[in-house]
Amino acid sequence: QVELVESGGGSVQAGGSLRLSCGVPRNAWIFNCMGWSRQAPGMEREGVAVVYTNGGITDYADSVKGRFTISQDKAKNTVYLQMNSLQVEDTAMYYCAAARTNGGCSAEGVLRFNNRGQGTQVNVSS
């Protein structure tokens, strides 16, 4: 397994923005899918966003479409999740994850990625 390290979480008021970062070891670019999932207390984990690393194609959960943007910077070995217009419902632990798939990448599929970081907490207050 590959160690992924998230950062950038914190507390923000509703309507605010945060950018999460995921440090990716150089050998992790063998993965063709990188993504983010989240889990709120008492809730099931949700796949939030994914990027196909070889082409940049992205996919998002309906709950974050238009507000969140996933991107990658291979030169910096980093995957980002830009979160705008944050809502109280976005409060959760956010996890970076990676996988090499035979098919495409989907936000929902992030839940099945077997390489994941320890998470970074995001708190959104009203």
CSV table of C-alpha atoms in Angstrom, one decimal:
chain,number,residue,atom,x,y,z
A,1,GLN,CA,0.0,0.0,0.0
A,2,VAL,CA,1.0,3.6,-0.6
A,3,GLU,CA,0.9,6.2,2.1
A,4,LEU,CA,-1.1,9.3,1.2
A,5,VAL,CA,-0.9,12.4,3.4
A,6,GLU,CA,-3.8,14.9,3.5
A,7,SER,CA,-3.6,18.5,4.8
A,8,GLY,CA,-5.6,21.7,4.6
A,9,GLY,CA,-8.6,20.8,6.8
A,10,GLY,CA,-9.9,23.3,9.4
A,11,SER,CA,-12.9,25.3,10.5
A,12,VAL,CA,-14.8,27.7,8.3
A,13,GLN,CA,-18.1,29.4,8.2
A,14,ALA,CA,-20.8,28.4,5.8
A,15,GLY,CA,-20.2,30.0,2.4
A,16,GLY,CA,-16.4,29.9,2.9
A,17,SER,CA,-13.7,28.0,1.1
A,18,LEU,CA,-11.0,25.5,1.9
A,19,ARG,CA,-8.4,23.7,-0.2
A,20,LEU,CA,-7.3,20.2,0.8
A,21,SER,CA,-4.1,18.8,-0.4
A,22,CYS,CA,-3.0,15.2,-0.8
A,23,GLY,CA,0.7,14.4,-0.9
A,24,VAL,CA,1.4,11.5,-3.3
A,25,PRO,CA,4.7,9.5,-3.3
A,26,ARG,CA,6.4,9.6,-6.7
A,27,ASN,CA,5.7,5.9,-7.3
A,28,ALA,CA,2.0,6.5,-6.7
A,29,TRP,CA,1.5,7.9,-10.2
A,30,ILE,CA,1.2,4.3,-11.2
A,31,PHE,CA,-2.4,4.8,-10.0
A,32,ASN,CA,-4.7,6.0,-12.7
A,33,CYS,CA,-7.4,7.2,-10.3
A,34,MET,CA,-7.0,9.6,-7.4
A,35,GLY,CA,-9.9,10.9,-5.4
A,36,TRP,CA,-11.5,12.1,-2.2
A,37,SER,CA,-14.1,10.6,0.1
A,38,ARG,CA,-15.6,11.9,3.3
A,39,GLN,CA,-17.4,10.6,6.3
A,40,ALA,CA,-19.5,12.5,8.8
A,41,PRO,CA,-20.2,11.2,12.3
A,42,GLY,CA,-22.9,8.6,12.2
A,43,MET,CA,-23.1,8.7,8.4
A,44,GLU,CA,-21.8,6.3,5.7
A,45,ARG,CA,-18.7,7.2,3.8
A,46,GLU,CA,-19.4,9.1,0.6
A,47,GLY,CA,-17.2,9.3,-2.6
A,48,VAL,CA,-16.8,13.0,-3.3
A,49,ALA,CA,-14.6,13.5,-6.3
A,50,VAL,CA,-12.1,11.7,-8.5
A,51,VAL,CA,-9.6,12.5,-11.2
A,52,TYR,CA,-8.3,10.2,-14.0
A,53,THR,CA,-4.6,11.0,-13.7
A,54,ASN,CA,-3.7,10.2,-17.3
A,55,GLY,CA,-6.2,12.5,-18.8
A,56,GLY,CA,-7.6,14.8,-16.1
A,57,ILE,CA,-11.2,13.7,-16.5
A,58,THR,CA,-13.1,14.3,-13.3
A,59,ASP,CA,-16.3,13.1,-11.7
A,60,TYR,CA,-18.2,14.4,-8.6
A,61,ALA,CA,-20.9,13.4,-6.3
A,62,ASP,CA,-24.1,15.3,-7.0
A,63,SER,CA,-23.9,16.8,-3.5
A,64,VAL,CA,-20.7,18.8,-4.4
A,65,LYS,CA,-21.1,19.4,-8.1
A,66,GLY,CA,-20.5,23.1,-9.0
A,67,ARG,CA,-18.9,23.7,-5.6
A,68,PHE,CA,-15.9,21.4,-5.4
A,69,THR,CA,-13.0,21.0,-7.9
A,70,ILE,CA,-10.4,18.2,-7.9
A,71,SER,CA,-7.1,18.8,-9.6
A,72,GLN,CA,-3.6,17.4,-9.8
A,73,ASP,CA,-0.1,18.8,-10.0
A,74,LYS,CA,2.2,16.0,-10.9
A,75,ALA,CA,5.3,18.3,-10.7
A,76,LYS,CA,4.4,18.8,-7.0
A,77,ASN,CA,3.2,15.2,-6.5
A,78,THR,CA,-0.1,16.7,-5.1
A,79,VAL,CA,-3.8,16.2,-5.6
A,80,TYR,CA,-6.1,19.1,-4.5
A,81,LEU,CA,-9.7,19.4,-3.6
A,82,GLN,CA,-10.9,23.1,-3.8
A,83,MET,CA,-14.1,23.4,-1.8
A,84,ASN,CA,-16.1,26.6,-2.3
A,85,SER,CA,-19.5,27.6,-1.0
A,86,LEU,CA,-19.1,25.2,1.9
A,87,GLN,CA,-22.2,24.1,3.7
A,88,VAL,CA,-22.8,22.8,7.2
A,89,GLU,CA,-23.5,19.5,5.6
A,90,ASP,CA,-20.0,19.3,4.3
A,91,THR,CA,-18.6,18.8,7.8
A,92,ALA,CA,-16.8,15.5,7.8
A,93,MET,CA,-13.4,13.8,7.8
A,94,TYR,CA,-12.0,13.9,4.3
A,95,TYR,CA,-9.8,11.1,2.9
A,96,CYS,CA,-7.5,11.1,-0.1
A,97,ALA,CA,-7.5,7.7,-1.9
A,98,ALA,CA,-5.8,6.1,-4.9
A,99,ALA,CA,-6.2,3.1,-7.1
A,100,ARG,CA,-5.3,1.6,-10.4
A,101,THR,CA,-8.5,0.5,-12.2
A,102,ASN,CA,-9.1,-1.5,-15.4
A,103,GLY,CA,-11.9,0.9,-16.4
A,104,GLY,CA,-12.6,4.5,-15.7
A,105,CYS,CA,-12.8,6.4,-12.5
A,106,SER,CA,-16.0,7.5,-10.7
A,107,ALA,CA,-16.6,9.5,-7.5
A,108,GLU,CA,-18.6,6.6,-6.1
A,109,GLY,CA,-15.7,4.2,-7.0
A,110,VAL,CA,-13.4,6.1,-4.6
A,111,LEU,CA,-15.0,4.1,-1.8
A,112,ARG,CA,-13.4,1.0,-3.1
A,113,PHE,CA,-9.8,2.4,-3.5
A,114,ASN,CA,-7.5,0.4,-1.2
A,115,ASN,CA,-4.9,3.1,-0.7
A,116,ARG,CA,-6.1,5.9,1.6
A,117,GLY,CA,-4.7,8.5,3.9
A,118,GLN,CA,-5.5,9.2,7.6
A,119,GLY,CA,-7.9,12.0,6.8
A,120,THR,CA,-8.2,15.7,7.5
A,121,GLN,CA,-11.1,17.2,9.4
A,122,VAL,CA,-13.3,19.9,7.9
A,123,ASN,CA,-15.8,21.7,10.1
A,124,VAL,CA,-18.3,24.1,8.6
A,125,SER,CA,-20.4,26.3,11.0
A,126,SER,CA,-23.5,28.3,10.3
